[in-house]
Amino acid sequence: MSQVFSDGVVARATEEINSNPPSRRHAENILPHRHKVASPPRQTLFQEFKQNFNETFFSDDPFGKFKNQKGSRKFILGLESIFPIFEWGRGYNFKSFKGDLIAGLTIASLCIPQDIAYAKLANLEPQYALYTSFVAPLVYAFMGSSRDIAIGPVAVVSLLLGTLLTDEIPNFKSHEYLRLAFTATFFAGITQMALGLLRLGFLIDFLSHAAIVGFMAGAAVTIALQQLKGFLGIKNFTKKTDIISVMRSVFSAAHHGWNWETILIGVSFLAFLLTTKYIAKKKKNLFWVAAISPMICVIVSTFSVYITRADKKGVAIVKHIEDGVNPISVDEIFFSGKYLSAGIRIGLISGMVALTEAVAIGRTFAAMKDYSLDGNREMVALGTMNVIGSMTSCYVATGSFSRSAVNYMAGCKTTVSNIVMSIVLLLTLLVITPLFKYTPNAVLASIIIAAVMSLVDIKAAVLLWKVDKFDFLACMGAFFGVIFQSVEIGLLIAVAISFAKILLQVTRPKTAVLGKLPGTSVYRNVLQYPKAAQVPGMLIVRVDSAIYFSNSNYIKDRILKWLTDEEAQRTASEFASIQYLIVEMSPVTDIDTSGIHALEDLLKSLKKKDVQLLVANPGPIVIEKLHASELSGVIGEDKIFLTVGDAVATFGPKGVDS
């Protein structure tokens, strides 16, 4: 049993409890200046609804800056809210442009080879990824609020999109496949815009950090395994993404399907890329070495294949990339027909994943530079970007962590770095694309493998194991779901485990028995503070959650279980029996009708045991509902206290709370 007061105190307390009736002790111990629990000012139904609505959807008070402003000023503020570039653009100077120019050129050199590689993950022609990196960053630069995020195709979303699209249309070379990709991009943008405009950005927080860590790591492994086709020069490769099917396909081609020239190219440039990443990691001022290394790999390998004509010896190459600016693709989107529902479903899934990644990246760099990031504005910007992209031959774009990190390290100041990158991509589309004809696929595979390795965060997984085993389970569930089944199954497991954790915490909240710390008037959990002594004749239980229909019966049963166990232990130790149960309600932020009924049932059970219920520190919402249900009168207004100390001083033995 947890510690009780010293023998002398216990003896005096037990004698007093046995000799004095509760009413007499109550009268003797009342202190004249003890505060009562106050009820909040009464509100009308409309006022209460308005307050809750604003707190849920407009906690950041987005319309506050429009108050007491003239019409012209309101128009300017509204324009700045939609296009933040007009807000910070007034103070833009040459020094900022210099930083943005260097950063933009640096990330452009990184994104061009990555785009060509990522397009293969989505089973699209390379030019569509280049189109995406031209249009999407340009739109985001005018509407986005993050100064550091670099926009474009990313590995995880490309793989997810390619997997979901091929499930609907296996022939990815067909025109319907391309149209479905544009349709999915359109509805991904609509989803993102809707979440931002309806102020529903909090929904993406339901995908926990642990689930994201596992999902990203699993996607990285899956992406890397998919690159073995180009890395080893295998022609007949499985279309499945699970690790068993991929490894079976790899080893079945070992004797006759591997190309040693391709392997040599892949291994050599992968070693070079990993070396440059290691150098950049060790010496932060050499970040640019890793940033330009993919472009160096593309240039050197393309030139080498061209002069040696290695493509004649079985080395697979890119062959052809269409040049020119993005063609309009509005007419290609399915607004009706059998693929409309598939486009909506794929767009919803890919849009949510893309949004989660972008917001996480934006928040990371905003915290590093100490500026605020408007999540709902970001969602509108990303959604608009993808809607416009779907109409200009682009597929789903989002923030890239590797490019954003390079953008940050290169000294970007604003989103102008995205504009610079976009201009470089435009020049590439107009002039340079024919030069990529002889780029070997093995180099593109090496670039992807090197890029996705950073998505496997072992340190984060170890920390999850140390801090929260359930979080680690969520991480591993998402990870194994992706690599052994598919990306969408892994995502489903990640979401399911995240919701399971929320449900578990809501339906099975913590309760704790409290005791008084020696020499203080502070009451704390006796398990956390073994020296905290319980009060003779009293049991103090704290409820660490709101009381709702989903947990009210559990909380009631748990409190009665504490009472039964403590009563048995105290009786066996010849201590005073429990006559008062104090429920400490500081953490209880709300209570519904089921919670009220549970307290009524608890009160009935306590009366049968001849135990009185005392309530300590109910919050404003709780005390208001106790009054509204008239339960406060049933409990007794004189038995509802501001603190546990007040309850103990009033009904407990003399000298205990002094």
Tab-separated table of N, CA, C and O in Angstrom, residues 173-238:
chain	number	residue	atom	x	y	z
A	173	LYS	N	1.502	3.171	-70.571
A	173	LYS	CA	1.856	3.887	-71.794
A	173	LYS	C	0.628	4.377	-72.552
A	173	LYS	O	0.749	5.091	-73.550
A	174	SER	N	-0.544	4.005	-72.068
A	174	SER	CA	-1.778	4.417	-72.739
A	174	SER	C	-2.099	5.873	-72.421
A	174	SER	O	-1.673	6.424	-71.393
A	175	HIS	N	-2.868	6.485	-73.299
A	175	HIS	CA	-3.244	7.890	-73.111
A	175	HIS	C	-4.194	8.048	-71.931
A	175	HIS	O	-4.182	9.087	-71.248
A	176	GLU	N	-5.024	7.030	-71.660
A	176	GLU	CA	-5.942	7.093	-70.519
A	176	GLU	C	-5.183	7.184	-69.203
A	176	GLU	O	-5.644	7.826	-68.254
A	177	TYR	N	-4.033	6.520	-69.142
A	177	TYR	CA	-3.209	6.580	-67.921
A	177	TYR	C	-2.771	8.018	-67.654
A	177	TYR	O	-2.855	8.502	-66.517
A	178	LEU	N	-2.306	8.704	-68.697
A	178	LEU	CA	-1.874	10.090	-68.551
A	178	LEU	C	-3.050	10.977	-68.150
A	178	LEU	O	-2.920	11.842	-67.272
A	179	ARG	N	-4.208	10.754	-68.761
A	179	ARG	CA	-5.394	11.544	-68.422
A	179	ARG	C	-5.816	11.320	-66.967
A	179	ARG	O	-6.200	12.270	-66.268
A	180	LEU	N	-5.698	10.074	-66.502
A	180	LEU	CA	-6.051	9.780	-65.112
A	180	LEU	C	-5.073	10.457	-64.150
A	180	LEU	O	-5.461	10.900	-63.067
A	181	ALA	N	-3.806	10.549	-64.553
A	181	ALA	CA	-2.807	11.245	-63.728
A	181	ALA	C	-3.179	12.722	-63.578
A	181	ALA	O	-3.101	13.288	-62.470
A	182	PHE	N	-3.590	13.373	-64.677
A	182	PHE	CA	-4.010	14.767	-64.610
A	182	PHE	C	-5.279	14.911	-63.772
A	182	PHE	O	-5.424	15.875	-63.004
A	183	THR	N	-6.187	13.943	-63.902
A	183	THR	CA	-7.434	13.978	-63.124
A	183	THR	C	-7.147	13.858	-61.631
A	183	THR	O	-7.711	14.594	-60.812
A	184	ALA	N	-6.276	12.932	-61.280
A	184	ALA	CA	-5.905	12.755	-59.868
A	184	ALA	C	-5.231	14.010	-59.328
A	184	ALA	O	-5.481	14.416	-58.178
A	185	THR	N	-4.395	14.642	-60.136
A	185	THR	CA	-3.728	15.879	-59.716
A	185	THR	C	-4.751	16.988	-59.483
A	185	THR	O	-4.645	17.748	-58.507
A	186	PHE	N	-5.740	17.067	-60.357
A	186	PHE	CA	-6.787	18.079	-60.207
A	186	PHE	C	-7.534	17.897	-58.892
A	186	PHE	O	-7.714	18.853	-58.124
A	187	PHE	N	-7.945	16.680	-58.598
A	187	PHE	CA	-8.721	16.446	-57.374
A	187	PHE	C	-7.835	16.462	-56.125
A	187	PHE	O	-8.340	16.720	-55.027
A	188	ALA	N	-6.542	16.196	-56.278
A	188	ALA	CA	-5.622	16.395	-55.154
A	188	ALA	C	-5.589	17.873	-54.780
A	188	ALA	O	-5.627	18.238	-53.599
A	189	GLY	N	-5.546	18.736	-55.800
A	189	GLY	CA	-5.566	20.171	-55.548
A	189	GLY	C	-6.879	20.635	-54.947
A	189	GLY	O	-6.898	21.470	-54.032
A	190	ILE	N	-7.994	20.101	-55.452
A	190	ILE	CA	-9.308	20.452	-54.903
A	190	ILE	C	-9.391	20.053	-53.437
A	190	ILE	O	-9.909	20.805	-52.587
A	191	THR	N	-8.880	18.873	-53.110
A	191	THR	CA	-8.878	18.402	-51.719
A	191	THR	C	-8.090	19.346	-50.827
A	191	THR	O	-8.548	19.737	-49.735
A	192	GLN	N	-6.913	19.733	-51.281
A	192	GLN	CA	-6.055	20.611	-50.491
A	192	GLN	C	-6.676	21.995	-50.328
A	192	GLN	O	-6.650	22.575	-49.232
A	193	MET	N	-7.238	22.515	-51.405
A	193	MET	CA	-7.891	23.826	-51.322
A	193	MET	C	-9.082	23.789	-50.370
A	193	MET	O	-9.280	24.716	-49.567
A	194	ALA	N	-9.873	22.722	-50.449
A	194	ALA	CA	-11.057	22.606	-49.595
A	194	ALA	C	-10.668	22.571	-48.122
A	194	ALA	O	-11.305	23.228	-47.282
A	195	LEU	N	-9.628	21.834	-47.801
A	195	LEU	CA	-9.181	21.758	-46.408
A	195	LEU	C	-8.739	23.125	-45.901
A	195	LEU	O	-8.986	23.483	-44.744
A	196	GLY	N	-8.091	23.885	-46.763
A	196	GLY	CA	-7.632	25.211	-46.359
A	196	GLY	C	-8.770	26.209	-46.240
A	196	GLY	O	-8.858	26.949	-45.253
A	197	LEU	N	-9.654	26.236	-47.225
A	197	LEU	CA	-10.752	27.195	-47.218
A	197	LEU	C	-11.753	26.906	-46.109
A	197	LEU	O	-12.332	27.833	-45.519
A	198	LEU	N	-11.973	25.626	-45.809
A	198	LEU	CA	-12.912	25.236	-44.753
A	198	LEU	C	-12.254	25.173	-43.379
A	198	LEU	O	-12.863	24.737	-42.408
A	199	ARG	N	-10.983	25.582	-43.319
A	199	ARG	CA	-10.238	25.623	-42.048
A	199	ARG	C	-10.172	24.255	-41.385
A	199	ARG	O	-10.287	24.118	-40.170
A	200	LEU	N	-9.952	23.228	-42.193
A	200	LEU	CA	-9.920	21.851	-41.686
A	200	LEU	C	-8.502	21.284	-41.687
A	200	LEU	O	-8.306	20.079	-41.747
A	201	GLY	N	-7.534	22.165	-41.615
A	201	GLY	CA	-6.144	21.715	-41.658
A	201	GLY	C	-5.761	20.796	-40.518
A	201	GLY	O	-4.826	19.995	-40.644
A	202	PHE	N	-6.497	20.881	-39.412
A	202	PHE	CA	-6.165	20.031	-38.264
A	202	PHE	C	-6.349	18.548	-38.571
A	202	PHE	O	-5.841	17.686	-37.844
A	203	LEU	N	-7.061	18.223	-39.654
A	203	LEU	CA	-7.303	16.816	-39.984
A	203	LEU	C	-6.007	16.078	-40.313
A	203	LEU	O	-5.888	14.882	-40.053
A	204	ILE	N	-5.032	16.786	-40.892
A	204	ILE	CA	-3.789	16.096	-41.255
A	204	ILE	C	-2.974	15.722	-40.021
A	204	ILE	O	-2.072	14.880	-40.105
A	205	ASP	N	-3.300	16.336	-38.880
A	205	ASP	CA	-2.584	15.998	-37.651
A	205	ASP	C	-2.975	14.632	-37.110
A	205	ASP	O	-2.344	14.119	-36.186
A	206	PHE	N	-4.038	14.033	-37.678
A	206	PHE	CA	-4.433	12.703	-37.228
A	206	PHE	C	-3.436	11.638	-37.681
A	206	PHE	O	-3.461	10.521	-37.180
A	207	LEU	N	-2.595	11.969	-38.658
A	207	LEU	CA	-1.523	11.058	-39.051
A	207	LEU	C	-0.333	11.384	-38.165
A	207	LEU	O	0.336	12.398	-38.343
A	208	SER	N	-0.073	10.536	-37.181
A	208	SER	CA	0.920	10.837	-36.154
A	208	SER	C	2.328	10.870	-36.719
A	208	SER	O	2.620	10.322	-37.789
A	209	HIS	N	3.213	11.522	-35.977
A	209	HIS	CA	4.624	11.583	-36.370
A	209	HIS	C	5.221	10.190	-36.488
A	209	HIS	O	5.983	9.906	-37.422
A	210	ALA	N	4.864	9.313	-35.568
A	210	ALA	CA	5.393	7.941	-35.593
A	210	ALA	C	4.964	7.214	-36.860
A	210	ALA	O	5.764	6.514	-37.501
A	211	ALA	N	3.697	7.373	-37.234
A	211	ALA	CA	3.207	6.726	-38.452
A	211	ALA	C	3.892	7.285	-39.692
A	211	ALA	O	4.220	6.547	-40.632
A	212	ILE	N	4.145	8.597	-39.696
A	212	ILE	CA	4.822	9.220	-40.834
A	212	ILE	C	6.250	8.704	-40.957
A	212	ILE	O	6.737	8.423	-42.068
A	213	VAL	N	6.949	8.577	-39.816
A	213	VAL	CA	8.326	8.053	-39.834
A	213	VAL	C	8.370	6.660	-40.447
A	213	VAL	O	9.200	6.354	-41.309
A	214	GLY	N	7.442	5.791	-40.018
A	214	GLY	CA	7.403	4.430	-40.551
A	214	GLY	C	6.997	4.389	-42.007
A	214	GLY	O	7.585	3.645	-42.813
A	215	PHE	N	6.004	5.196	-42.371
A	215	PHE	CA	5.537	5.225	-43.759
A	215	PHE	C	6.639	5.715	-44.695
A	215	PHE	O	6.871	5.130	-45.761
A	216	MET	N	7.325	6.784	-44.310
A	216	MET	CA	8.391	7.337	-45.145
A	216	MET	C	9.539	6.356	-45.295
A	216	MET	O	10.102	6.191	-46.389
A	217	ALA	N	9.906	5.685	-44.207
A	217	ALA	CA	10.991	4.707	-44.272
A	217	ALA	C	10.608	3.535	-45.166
A	217	ALA	O	11.419	3.069	-45.992
A	218	GLY	N	9.379	3.038	-45.017
A	218	GLY	CA	8.914	1.946	-45.865
A	218	GLY	C	8.861	2.348	-47.328
A	218	GLY	O	9.248	1.578	-48.224
A	219	ALA	N	8.379	3.577	-47.582
A	219	ALA	CA	8.337	4.071	-48.967
A	219	ALA	C	9.736	4.205	-49.539
A	219	ALA	O	9.974	3.902	-50.720
A	220	ALA	N	10.705	4.640	-48.707
A	220	ALA	CA	12.089	4.775	-49.167
A	220	ALA	C	12.667	3.423	-49.576
A	220	ALA	O	13.334	3.297	-50.615
A	221	VAL	N	12.419	2.407	-48.754
A	221	VAL	CA	12.914	1.053	-49.079
A	221	VAL	C	12.253	0.546	-50.359
A	221	VAL	O	12.924	-0.023	-51.246
A	222	THR	N	10.956	0.760	-50.479
A	222	THR	CA	10.226	0.321	-51.679
A	222	THR	C	10.749	1.027	-52.926
A	222	THR	O	10.956	0.399	-53.974
A	223	ILE	N	10.965	2.332	-52.819
A	223	ILE	CA	11.485	3.101	-53.952
A	223	ILE	C	12.867	2.600	-54.351
A	223	ILE	O	13.169	2.415	-55.546
A	224	ALA	N	13.720	2.385	-53.351
A	224	ALA	CA	15.072	1.897	-53.637
A	224	ALA	C	15.031	0.528	-54.313
A	224	ALA	O	15.795	0.264	-55.256
A	225	LEU	N	14.146	-0.353	-53.859
A	225	LEU	CA	14.026	-1.681	-54.471
A	225	LEU	C	13.539	-1.583	-55.913
A	225	LEU	O	13.979	-2.349	-56.789
A	226	GLN	N	12.653	-0.635	-56.177
A	226	GLN	CA	12.162	-0.445	-57.536
A	226	GLN	C	13.269	-0.006	-58.490
A	226	GLN	O	13.213	-0.274	-59.694
A	227	GLN	N	14.286	0.643	-57.939
A	227	GLN	CA	15.383	1.126	-58.786
A	227	GLN	C	16.348	0.024	-59.199
A	227	GLN	O	17.228	0.253	-60.037
A	228	LEU	N	16.199	-1.175	-58.636
A	228	LEU	CA	17.090	-2.278	-59.006
A	228	LEU	C	16.916	-2.659	-60.480
A	228	LEU	O	17.840	-3.197	-61.093
A	229	LYS	N	15.760	-2.364	-61.031
A	229	LYS	CA	15.559	-2.633	-62.459
A	229	LYS	C	16.552	-1.837	-63.296
A	229	LYS	O	17.266	-2.395	-64.140
A	230	GLY	N	16.612	-0.537	-63.077
A	230	GLY	CA	17.552	0.292	-63.829
A	230	GLY	C	18.974	0.145	-63.355
A	230	GLY	O	19.917	0.248	-64.143
A	231	PHE	N	19.151	-0.124	-62.060
A	231	PHE	CA	20.491	-0.227	-61.476
A	231	PHE	C	21.223	-1.467	-61.973
A	231	PHE	O	22.446	-1.454	-62.159
A	232	LEU	N	20.476	-2.565	-62.169
A	232	LEU	CA	21.087	-3.832	-62.594
A	232	LEU	C	20.877	-4.106	-64.087
A	232	LEU	O	21.402	-5.093	-64.606
A	233	GLY	N	20.089	-3.258	-64.745
A	233	GLY	CA	19.860	-3.455	-66.172
A	233	GLY	C	18.897	-4.581	-66.487
A	233	GLY	O	19.010	-5.231	-67.535
A	234	ILE	N	17.930	-4.820	-65.610
A	234	ILE	CA	16.954	-5.896	-65.818
A	234	ILE	C	15.845	-5.395	-66.743
A	234	ILE	O	15.292	-4.318	-66.541
A	235	LYS	N	15.511	-6.194	-67.749
A	235	LYS	CA	14.477	-5.792	-68.711
A	235	LYS	C	13.085	-6.245	-68.272
A	235	LYS	O	12.124	-5.492	-68.360
A	236	ASN	N	12.960	-7.485	-67.829
A	236	ASN	CA	11.663	-8.012	-67.390
A	236	ASN	C	11.580	-7.922	-65.867
A	236	ASN	O	12.195	-8.719	-65.157
A	237	PHE	N	10.838	-6.949	-65.400
A	237	PHE	CA	10.781	-6.670	-63.964
A	237	PHE	C	9.331	-6.645	-63.519
A	237	PHE	O	8.447	-6.210	-64.253
A	238	THR	N	9.089	-7.113	-62.291
A	238	THR	CA	7.723	-7.159	-61.766
A	238	THR	C	7.118	-5.762	-61.636
A	238	THR	O	7.827	-4.778	-61.393
